[in-house]
CSV table of C-alpha atoms in Angstrom, one decimal:
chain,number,residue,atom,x,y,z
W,1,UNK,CA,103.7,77.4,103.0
W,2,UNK,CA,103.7,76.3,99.7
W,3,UNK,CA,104.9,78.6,96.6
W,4,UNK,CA,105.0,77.6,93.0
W,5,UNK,CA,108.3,79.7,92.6
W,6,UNK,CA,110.7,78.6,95.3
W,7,UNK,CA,112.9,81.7,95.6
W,8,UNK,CA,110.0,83.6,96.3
W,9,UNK,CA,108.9,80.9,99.4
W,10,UNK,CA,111.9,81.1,100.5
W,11,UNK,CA,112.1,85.1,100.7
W,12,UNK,CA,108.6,84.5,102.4
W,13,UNK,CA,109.7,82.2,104.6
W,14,UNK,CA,112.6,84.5,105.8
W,15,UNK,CA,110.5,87.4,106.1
W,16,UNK,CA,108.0,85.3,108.6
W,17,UNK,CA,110.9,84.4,110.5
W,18,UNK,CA,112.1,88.0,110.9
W,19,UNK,CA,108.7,89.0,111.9
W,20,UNK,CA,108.2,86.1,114.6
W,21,UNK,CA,111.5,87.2,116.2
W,22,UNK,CA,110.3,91.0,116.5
W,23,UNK,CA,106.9,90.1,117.8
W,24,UNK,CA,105.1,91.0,114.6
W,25,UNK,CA,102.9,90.4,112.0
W,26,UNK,CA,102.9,90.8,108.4
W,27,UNK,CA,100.1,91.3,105.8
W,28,UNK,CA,100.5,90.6,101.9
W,29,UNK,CA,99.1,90.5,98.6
W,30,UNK,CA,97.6,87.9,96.0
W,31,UNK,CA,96.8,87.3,93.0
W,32,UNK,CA,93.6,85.5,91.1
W,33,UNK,CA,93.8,84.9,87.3
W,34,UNK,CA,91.1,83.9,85.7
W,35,UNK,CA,90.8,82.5,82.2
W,36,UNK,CA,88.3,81.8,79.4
W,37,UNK,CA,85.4,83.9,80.8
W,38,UNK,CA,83.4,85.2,77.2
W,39,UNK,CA,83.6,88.7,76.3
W,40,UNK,CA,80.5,90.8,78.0
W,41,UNK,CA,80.0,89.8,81.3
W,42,UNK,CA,78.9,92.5,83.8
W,43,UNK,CA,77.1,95.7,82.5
W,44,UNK,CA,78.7,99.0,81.3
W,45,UNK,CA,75.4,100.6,82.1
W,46,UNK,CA,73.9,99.5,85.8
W,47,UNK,CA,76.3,100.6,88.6
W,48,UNK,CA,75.2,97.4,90.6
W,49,UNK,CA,76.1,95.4,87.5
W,50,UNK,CA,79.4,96.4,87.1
W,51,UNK,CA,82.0,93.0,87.5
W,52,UNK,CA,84.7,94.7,89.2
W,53,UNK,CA,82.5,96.2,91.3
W,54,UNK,CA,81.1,92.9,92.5
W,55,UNK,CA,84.4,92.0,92.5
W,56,UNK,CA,85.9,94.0,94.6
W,57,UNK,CA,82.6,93.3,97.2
W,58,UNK,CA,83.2,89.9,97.2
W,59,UNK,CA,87.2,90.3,97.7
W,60,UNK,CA,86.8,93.1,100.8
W,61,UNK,CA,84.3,91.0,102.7
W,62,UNK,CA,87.3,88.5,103.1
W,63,UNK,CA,88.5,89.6,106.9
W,64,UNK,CA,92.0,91.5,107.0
W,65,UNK,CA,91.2,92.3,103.0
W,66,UNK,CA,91.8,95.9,102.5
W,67,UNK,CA,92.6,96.8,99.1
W,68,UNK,CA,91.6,95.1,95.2
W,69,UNK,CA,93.4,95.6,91.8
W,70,UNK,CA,92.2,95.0,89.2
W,71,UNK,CA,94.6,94.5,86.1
W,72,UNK,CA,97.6,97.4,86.7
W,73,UNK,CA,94.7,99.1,88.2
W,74,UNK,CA,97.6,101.7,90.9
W,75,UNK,CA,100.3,102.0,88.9
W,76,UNK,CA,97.4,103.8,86.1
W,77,UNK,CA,96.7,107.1,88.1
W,78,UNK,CA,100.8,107.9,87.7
W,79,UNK,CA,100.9,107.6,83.7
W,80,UNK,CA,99.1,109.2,80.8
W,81,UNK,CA,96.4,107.0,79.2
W,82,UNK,CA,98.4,106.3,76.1
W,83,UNK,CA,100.6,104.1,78.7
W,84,UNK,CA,97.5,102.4,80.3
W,85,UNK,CA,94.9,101.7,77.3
W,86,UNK,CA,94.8,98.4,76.0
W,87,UNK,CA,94.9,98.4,72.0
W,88,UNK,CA,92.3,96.3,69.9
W,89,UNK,CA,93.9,94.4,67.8
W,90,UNK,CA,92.6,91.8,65.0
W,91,UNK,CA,93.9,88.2,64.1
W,92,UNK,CA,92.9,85.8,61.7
W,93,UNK,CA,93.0,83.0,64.3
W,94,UNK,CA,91.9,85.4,67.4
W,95,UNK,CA,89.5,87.5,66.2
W,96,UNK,CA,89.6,90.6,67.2
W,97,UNK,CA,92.0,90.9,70.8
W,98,UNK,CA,94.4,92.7,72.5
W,99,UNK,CA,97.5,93.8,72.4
W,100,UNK,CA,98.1,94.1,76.3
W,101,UNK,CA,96.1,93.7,79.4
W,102,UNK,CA,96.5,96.1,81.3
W,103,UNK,CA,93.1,96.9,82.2
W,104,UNK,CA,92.5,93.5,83.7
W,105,UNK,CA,90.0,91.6,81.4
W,106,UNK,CA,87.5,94.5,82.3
W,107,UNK,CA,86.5,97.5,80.4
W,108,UNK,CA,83.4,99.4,81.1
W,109,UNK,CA,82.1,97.4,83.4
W,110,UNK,CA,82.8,94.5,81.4
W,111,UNK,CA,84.5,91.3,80.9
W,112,UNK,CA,86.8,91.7,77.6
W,113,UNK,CA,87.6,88.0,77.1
W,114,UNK,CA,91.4,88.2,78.2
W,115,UNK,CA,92.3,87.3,81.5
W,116,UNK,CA,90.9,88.7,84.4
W,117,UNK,CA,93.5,89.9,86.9
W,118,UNK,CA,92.8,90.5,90.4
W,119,UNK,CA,95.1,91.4,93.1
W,120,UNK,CA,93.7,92.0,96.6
W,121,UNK,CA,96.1,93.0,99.8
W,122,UNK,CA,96.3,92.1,103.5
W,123,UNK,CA,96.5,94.3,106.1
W,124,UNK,CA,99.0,92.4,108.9
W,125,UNK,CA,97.0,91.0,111.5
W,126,UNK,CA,95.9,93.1,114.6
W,127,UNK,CA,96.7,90.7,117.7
W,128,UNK,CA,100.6,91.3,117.8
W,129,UNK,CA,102.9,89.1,120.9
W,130,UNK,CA,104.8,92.9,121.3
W,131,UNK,CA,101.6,95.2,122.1
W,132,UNK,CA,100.8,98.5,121.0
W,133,UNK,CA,100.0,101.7,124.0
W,134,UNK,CA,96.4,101.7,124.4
W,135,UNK,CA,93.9,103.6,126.9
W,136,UNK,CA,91.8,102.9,129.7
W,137,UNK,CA,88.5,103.9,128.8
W,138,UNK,CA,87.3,105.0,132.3
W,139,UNK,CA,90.7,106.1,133.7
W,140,UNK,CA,92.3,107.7,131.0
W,141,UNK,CA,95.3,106.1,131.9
W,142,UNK,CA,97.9,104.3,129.6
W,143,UNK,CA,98.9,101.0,129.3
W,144,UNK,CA,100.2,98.2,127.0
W,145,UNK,CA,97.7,96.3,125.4
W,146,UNK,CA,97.1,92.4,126.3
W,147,UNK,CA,99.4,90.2,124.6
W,148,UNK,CA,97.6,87.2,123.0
W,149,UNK,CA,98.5,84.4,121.0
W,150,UNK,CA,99.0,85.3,117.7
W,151,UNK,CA,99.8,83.9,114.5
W,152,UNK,CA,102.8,86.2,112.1
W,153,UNK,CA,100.8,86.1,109.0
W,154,UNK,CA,98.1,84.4,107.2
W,155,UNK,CA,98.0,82.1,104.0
W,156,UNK,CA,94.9,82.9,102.0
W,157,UNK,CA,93.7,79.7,101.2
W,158,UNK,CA,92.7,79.2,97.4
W,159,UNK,CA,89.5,77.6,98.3
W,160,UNK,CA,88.4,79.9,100.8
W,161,UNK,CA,89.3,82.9,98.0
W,162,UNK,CA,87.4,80.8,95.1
W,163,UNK,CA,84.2,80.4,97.4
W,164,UNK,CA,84.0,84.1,97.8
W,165,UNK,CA,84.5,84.3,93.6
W,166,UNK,CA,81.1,86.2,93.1
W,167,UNK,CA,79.2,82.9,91.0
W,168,UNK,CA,76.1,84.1,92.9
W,169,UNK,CA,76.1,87.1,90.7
W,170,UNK,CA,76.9,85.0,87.6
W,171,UNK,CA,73.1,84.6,86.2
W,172,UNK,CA,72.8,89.0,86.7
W,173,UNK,CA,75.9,89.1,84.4
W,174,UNK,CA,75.1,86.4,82.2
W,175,UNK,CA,71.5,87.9,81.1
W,176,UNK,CA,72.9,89.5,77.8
W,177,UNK,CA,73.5,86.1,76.9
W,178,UNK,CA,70.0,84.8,77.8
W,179,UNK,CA,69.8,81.5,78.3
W,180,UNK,CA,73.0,80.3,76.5
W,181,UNK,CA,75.3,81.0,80.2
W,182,UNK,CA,73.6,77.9,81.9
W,183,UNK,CA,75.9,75.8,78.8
W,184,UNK,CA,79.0,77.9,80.2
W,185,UNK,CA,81.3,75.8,82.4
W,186,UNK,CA,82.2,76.9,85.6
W,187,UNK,CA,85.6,78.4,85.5
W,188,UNK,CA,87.8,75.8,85.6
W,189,UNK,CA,91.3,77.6,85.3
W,190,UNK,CA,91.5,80.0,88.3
W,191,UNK,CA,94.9,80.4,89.6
């Protein structure tokens, strides 16, 4: 495992170990930042249209995926709005921005031109080496469930989470900018 922050890895390392000894598996979250997408992306009006929506599709069809953030998207429905709206602010250099972000780079339905902020969690995975009570279907009768191989957790392969990005939907969300999104680079800063 690799982690850009080496007390974290470590932590994660040790947590892996822990779970191997006990015979069990562990889930987790990440994170995808992505930067220099142009304000308006995504529709405010067409429920199909909207990017987080698409988003969050593209996210949950990854296997084990069970949950998607988007910007400080739980921790919002325990705090008034004054504590989760992001203020529009103007600079000479800027334009007109934001203060914070905590709504993600999305608004509406919308890209907002700040960074879009994604965080999607991992359920732990099912096939465990200590196994849960089952049933037998005929019988009735309990038992332990088979034990098979198993791995203790699984790391969510960049490439594997950038493939699943939603660029099929990009040419829907770019048609408020008509022909100009074909000149858009793809995004090359996702991290």
């Amino acid at each position: 495992m690799r982690v850009a922050h080496k007390a974290s890895e470590t932590a994660m390392l040790s947590a892996i170990d822990r779970a191997k000894e006990a015979g069990d598996t562990l889930g987790g979250t990440f994170e995808i930042k992505a930067f220099g997408l142009p304000v308006g992306l995504g529709s405010y009006v067409q429920w199909h249209r909207r990017i987080e929506g698409a988003l969050a599709q593209a996210l949950l069809s990854i296997p084990a995926m069970k949950a998607v953030e988007v910007g400080s998207g739980f921790a919002q429905a325990d705090v008034p709005g004054s504590a989760v709206h992001d203020a529009i602010w103007w600079d000479k250099d800027q334009g007109f921005t934001r203060l914070s972000n905590r709504a993600g780079g999305i608004e509406g339905g919308i890209t907002t031109g700040m960074p879009l902020v994604v965080r999607v969690a991992m359920k732990p995975l099912s096939t465990l080496l200590s196994p849960l009570g089952s049933f037998d279907i005929d019988s009735k009768e309990p038992f332990l469930a088979q034990v098979e191989r198993s791995d203790v957790t699984v790391r969510i392969c960049v490439d594997c989470v950038g493939l699943r990005f939603p660029q099929p939907y990009w040419p829907k969300w770019m048609q408020p900018l008509g022909e100009k999104w074909r000149s858009i680079p793809p995004l090359a800063k996702i991290s």
